Short mmCIF file of C-alpha atoms and ligand atoms in Angstrom, two decimals:
data_model
loop_
_atom_site.label_atom_id
_atom_site.label_comp_id
_atom_site.label_asym_id
_atom_site.label_seq_id
_atom_site.Cartn_x
_atom_site.Cartn_y
_atom_site.Cartn_z
CA UNK A 155 9.56 -12.17 12.46
CA UNK A 156 7.37 -10.13 14.85
CA UNK A 157 3.68 -9.68 14.02
CA UNK A 158 2.70 -6.17 13.09
CA UNK A 159 -0.60 -4.41 12.51
CA UNK A 160 -0.84 -5.45 8.84
CA UNK A 161 -0.21 -9.11 9.74
CA UNK A 162 -3.12 -8.84 12.17
CA UNK A 163 -5.34 -7.15 9.57
CA UNK A 164 -4.47 -9.88 7.03
CA UNK A 165 -5.32 -12.55 9.62
CA UNK A 166 -8.62 -10.80 10.44
CA UNK A 167 -7.56 -10.17 14.06
CA UNK A 168 -7.90 -6.38 13.56
CA UNK A 169 -10.93 -5.27 11.56
CA UNK A 170 -10.26 -3.22 8.43
CA UNK A 171 -12.82 -3.11 5.61
CA UNK A 172 -11.21 -4.25 2.37
CA UNK A 173 -11.64 -2.13 -0.73
CA UNK A 174 -9.87 -4.87 -2.73
CA UNK A 175 -9.09 -8.50 -2.16
CA UNK A 176 -7.57 -11.12 -4.44
CA UNK A 177 -5.25 -14.10 -4.15
CA UNK A 178 -2.13 -11.92 -4.03
CA UNK A 179 -3.06 -8.84 -2.02
CA UNK A 180 -5.66 -6.82 -0.14
CA UNK A 181 -6.31 -3.06 0.00
CA UNK A 182 -7.64 -1.09 2.95
CA UNK A 183 -8.25 2.57 3.74
CA UNK A 184 -5.49 4.20 5.79
CA UNK A 185 -6.57 4.82 9.41
CA UNK A 186 -4.92 8.26 9.30
CA UNK A 187 -5.61 9.47 5.76
CA UNK A 188 -3.26 12.07 4.28
CA UNK A 189 -5.55 12.80 1.32
CA UNK A 190 -9.28 12.41 0.52
CA UNK A 191 -8.41 8.99 -0.93
CA UNK A 192 -5.65 7.12 0.95
CA UNK A 193 -5.58 3.39 0.34
CA UNK A 194 -2.89 0.85 1.27
CA UNK A 195 -2.25 -2.16 -0.96
CA UNK A 196 -0.75 -4.99 1.13
CA UNK A 197 0.52 -8.35 -0.21
CA UNK A 198 -0.51 -11.62 1.40
CA UNK A 199 3.14 -12.73 1.20
CA UNK A 200 5.18 -11.27 4.05
CA UNK A 201 7.99 -9.01 2.78
CA UNK A 202 9.51 -6.53 5.25
CA UNK A 203 10.63 -3.72 2.95
CA UNK A 204 10.56 -3.00 -0.77
CA UNK A 205 14.34 -3.47 -0.65
CA UNK A 206 13.71 -7.13 0.24
CA UNK A 207 11.65 -7.88 -2.90
CA UNK A 208 13.35 -10.68 -4.84
CA UNK A 209 13.44 -11.12 -8.59
CA UNK A 210 10.82 -13.89 -8.23
CA UNK A 211 8.56 -11.45 -6.39
CA UNK A 212 8.77 -8.58 -8.90
CA UNK A 213 5.52 -9.73 -10.53
CA UNK A 214 3.75 -9.27 -7.19
CA UNK A 215 4.95 -5.66 -7.03
CA UNK A 216 3.69 -5.10 -10.58
CA UNK A 217 0.35 -6.63 -9.64
CA UNK A 218 0.08 -4.36 -6.57
CA UNK A 219 0.77 -1.33 -8.78
CA UNK A 220 -1.96 -2.40 -11.20
CA UNK A 221 -4.39 -2.94 -8.27
CA UNK A 222 -3.68 0.61 -7.06
CA UNK A 223 -4.41 2.03 -10.52
CA UNK A 224 -7.63 0.03 -10.71
CA UNK A 225 -8.74 1.32 -7.29
CA UNK A 226 -7.88 4.88 -8.40
CA UNK A 227 -10.21 4.46 -11.39
CA UNK A 228 -12.96 3.07 -9.16
CA UNK A 229 -12.52 5.92 -6.67
CA UNK A 230 -12.84 8.46 -9.51
CA UNK A 231 -9.39 10.03 -9.01
CA UNK A 232 -7.58 8.62 -12.04
CA UNK A 233 -8.37 11.41 -14.51
CA UNK A 234 -7.04 14.16 -12.22
CA UNK A 235 -4.11 11.98 -11.10
CA UNK A 236 -2.73 10.60 -7.87
CA UNK A 237 0.46 9.51 -6.14
CA UNK A 238 1.78 6.00 -5.45
CA UNK A 239 4.36 5.74 -2.65
CA UNK A 240 6.62 3.00 -1.28
CA UNK A 241 8.22 4.09 1.99
CA UNK A 242 11.40 2.09 2.66
CA UNK A 243 13.01 1.83 6.10
CA UNK A 244 13.91 4.76 8.38
CA UNK A 245 14.81 7.47 5.90
CA UNK A 246 11.85 6.54 3.73
CA UNK A 247 9.50 6.99 6.69
CA UNK A 248 8.35 3.36 6.84
CA UNK A 249 6.51 2.70 10.10
CA UNK A 250 4.98 -0.73 9.46
CA UNK A 251 7.53 -3.40 8.50
CA UNK A 252 5.45 -5.16 5.86
CA UNK A 253 5.57 -3.73 2.36
CA UNK A 254 2.54 -1.68 1.37
CA UNK A 255 1.85 0.65 -1.52
CA UNK A 256 0.18 3.96 -0.65
CA UNK A 257 -2.40 5.31 -3.12
CA UNK A 258 -3.04 8.99 -2.39
CA UNK A 259 -5.39 11.20 -4.36
CA UNK A 260 -8.34 13.53 -4.41
CA UNK A 261 -6.18 16.62 -3.94
CA UNK A 262 -3.18 18.22 -5.60
CA UNK A 263 0.15 16.84 -4.32
CA UNK A 264 3.28 18.88 -3.66
CA UNK A 265 6.83 18.15 -4.81
CA UNK A 266 9.38 17.63 -3.33
CA UNK A 267 7.78 15.46 -0.63
CA UNK A 268 8.70 16.25 2.98
P1 5GP B 562 4.31 3.63 6.43
O1 5GP B 562 4.71 4.88 7.16
O2 5GP B 562 4.81 2.40 7.11
O3 5GP B 562 4.64 3.68 4.97
O4 5GP B 562 2.72 3.60 6.46
C1 5GP B 562 1.96 2.89 7.39
C2 5GP B 562 0.54 3.39 7.27
O5 5GP B 562 -0.32 2.50 7.95
C3 5GP B 562 0.31 4.78 7.88
O6 5GP B 562 -0.14 5.66 6.88
C4 5GP B 562 -0.71 4.53 8.98
O7 5GP B 562 -1.65 5.57 9.11
C5 5GP B 562 -1.35 3.22 8.54
N1 5GP B 562 -1.87 2.42 9.64
C6 5GP B 562 -1.23 2.14 10.81
N2 5GP B 562 -2.01 1.36 11.60
C7 5GP B 562 -3.16 1.13 10.90
C8 5GP B 562 -4.34 0.37 11.20
O8 5GP B 562 -4.50 -0.23 12.27
N3 5GP B 562 -5.31 0.36 10.24
C9 5GP B 562 -5.17 1.03 9.05
N4 5GP B 562 -6.17 0.96 8.18
N5 5GP B 562 -4.06 1.74 8.74
C10 5GP B 562 -3.06 1.79 9.66
#
């Protein structure tokens, strides 16, 4: 499995300040933010796409969702609301082949997404 940018961030080879860190995942600010708050929650376990999450790993996905909600509260965007996004493969717009949950907030979001 080829190393990608998130593998390097997890290994500390590329610097990225962590807004969250625990035994299961880290969270960093997106380098190209699409909203005033744009944070990526990344698991320490390598999983390529959300479609590859196994039944044994579903707790990790739940934990990552809870982490994103906790960060949203800490960032002060929870009361107004925010968006959580999993991009999956080509049609989902996934660029980095390691699962990551986008937390976007601090502005009003549009629907449908592009
Ligand atoms: P995807 O399109 O795969 O769902 O999202 C990948 C995200 O990673 C993009 O929003 C992109 O801006 C972000 N990203 C790519 N390279 C880096 C990096 O080196 N550092 C950080 N913090 N974010 C990155």
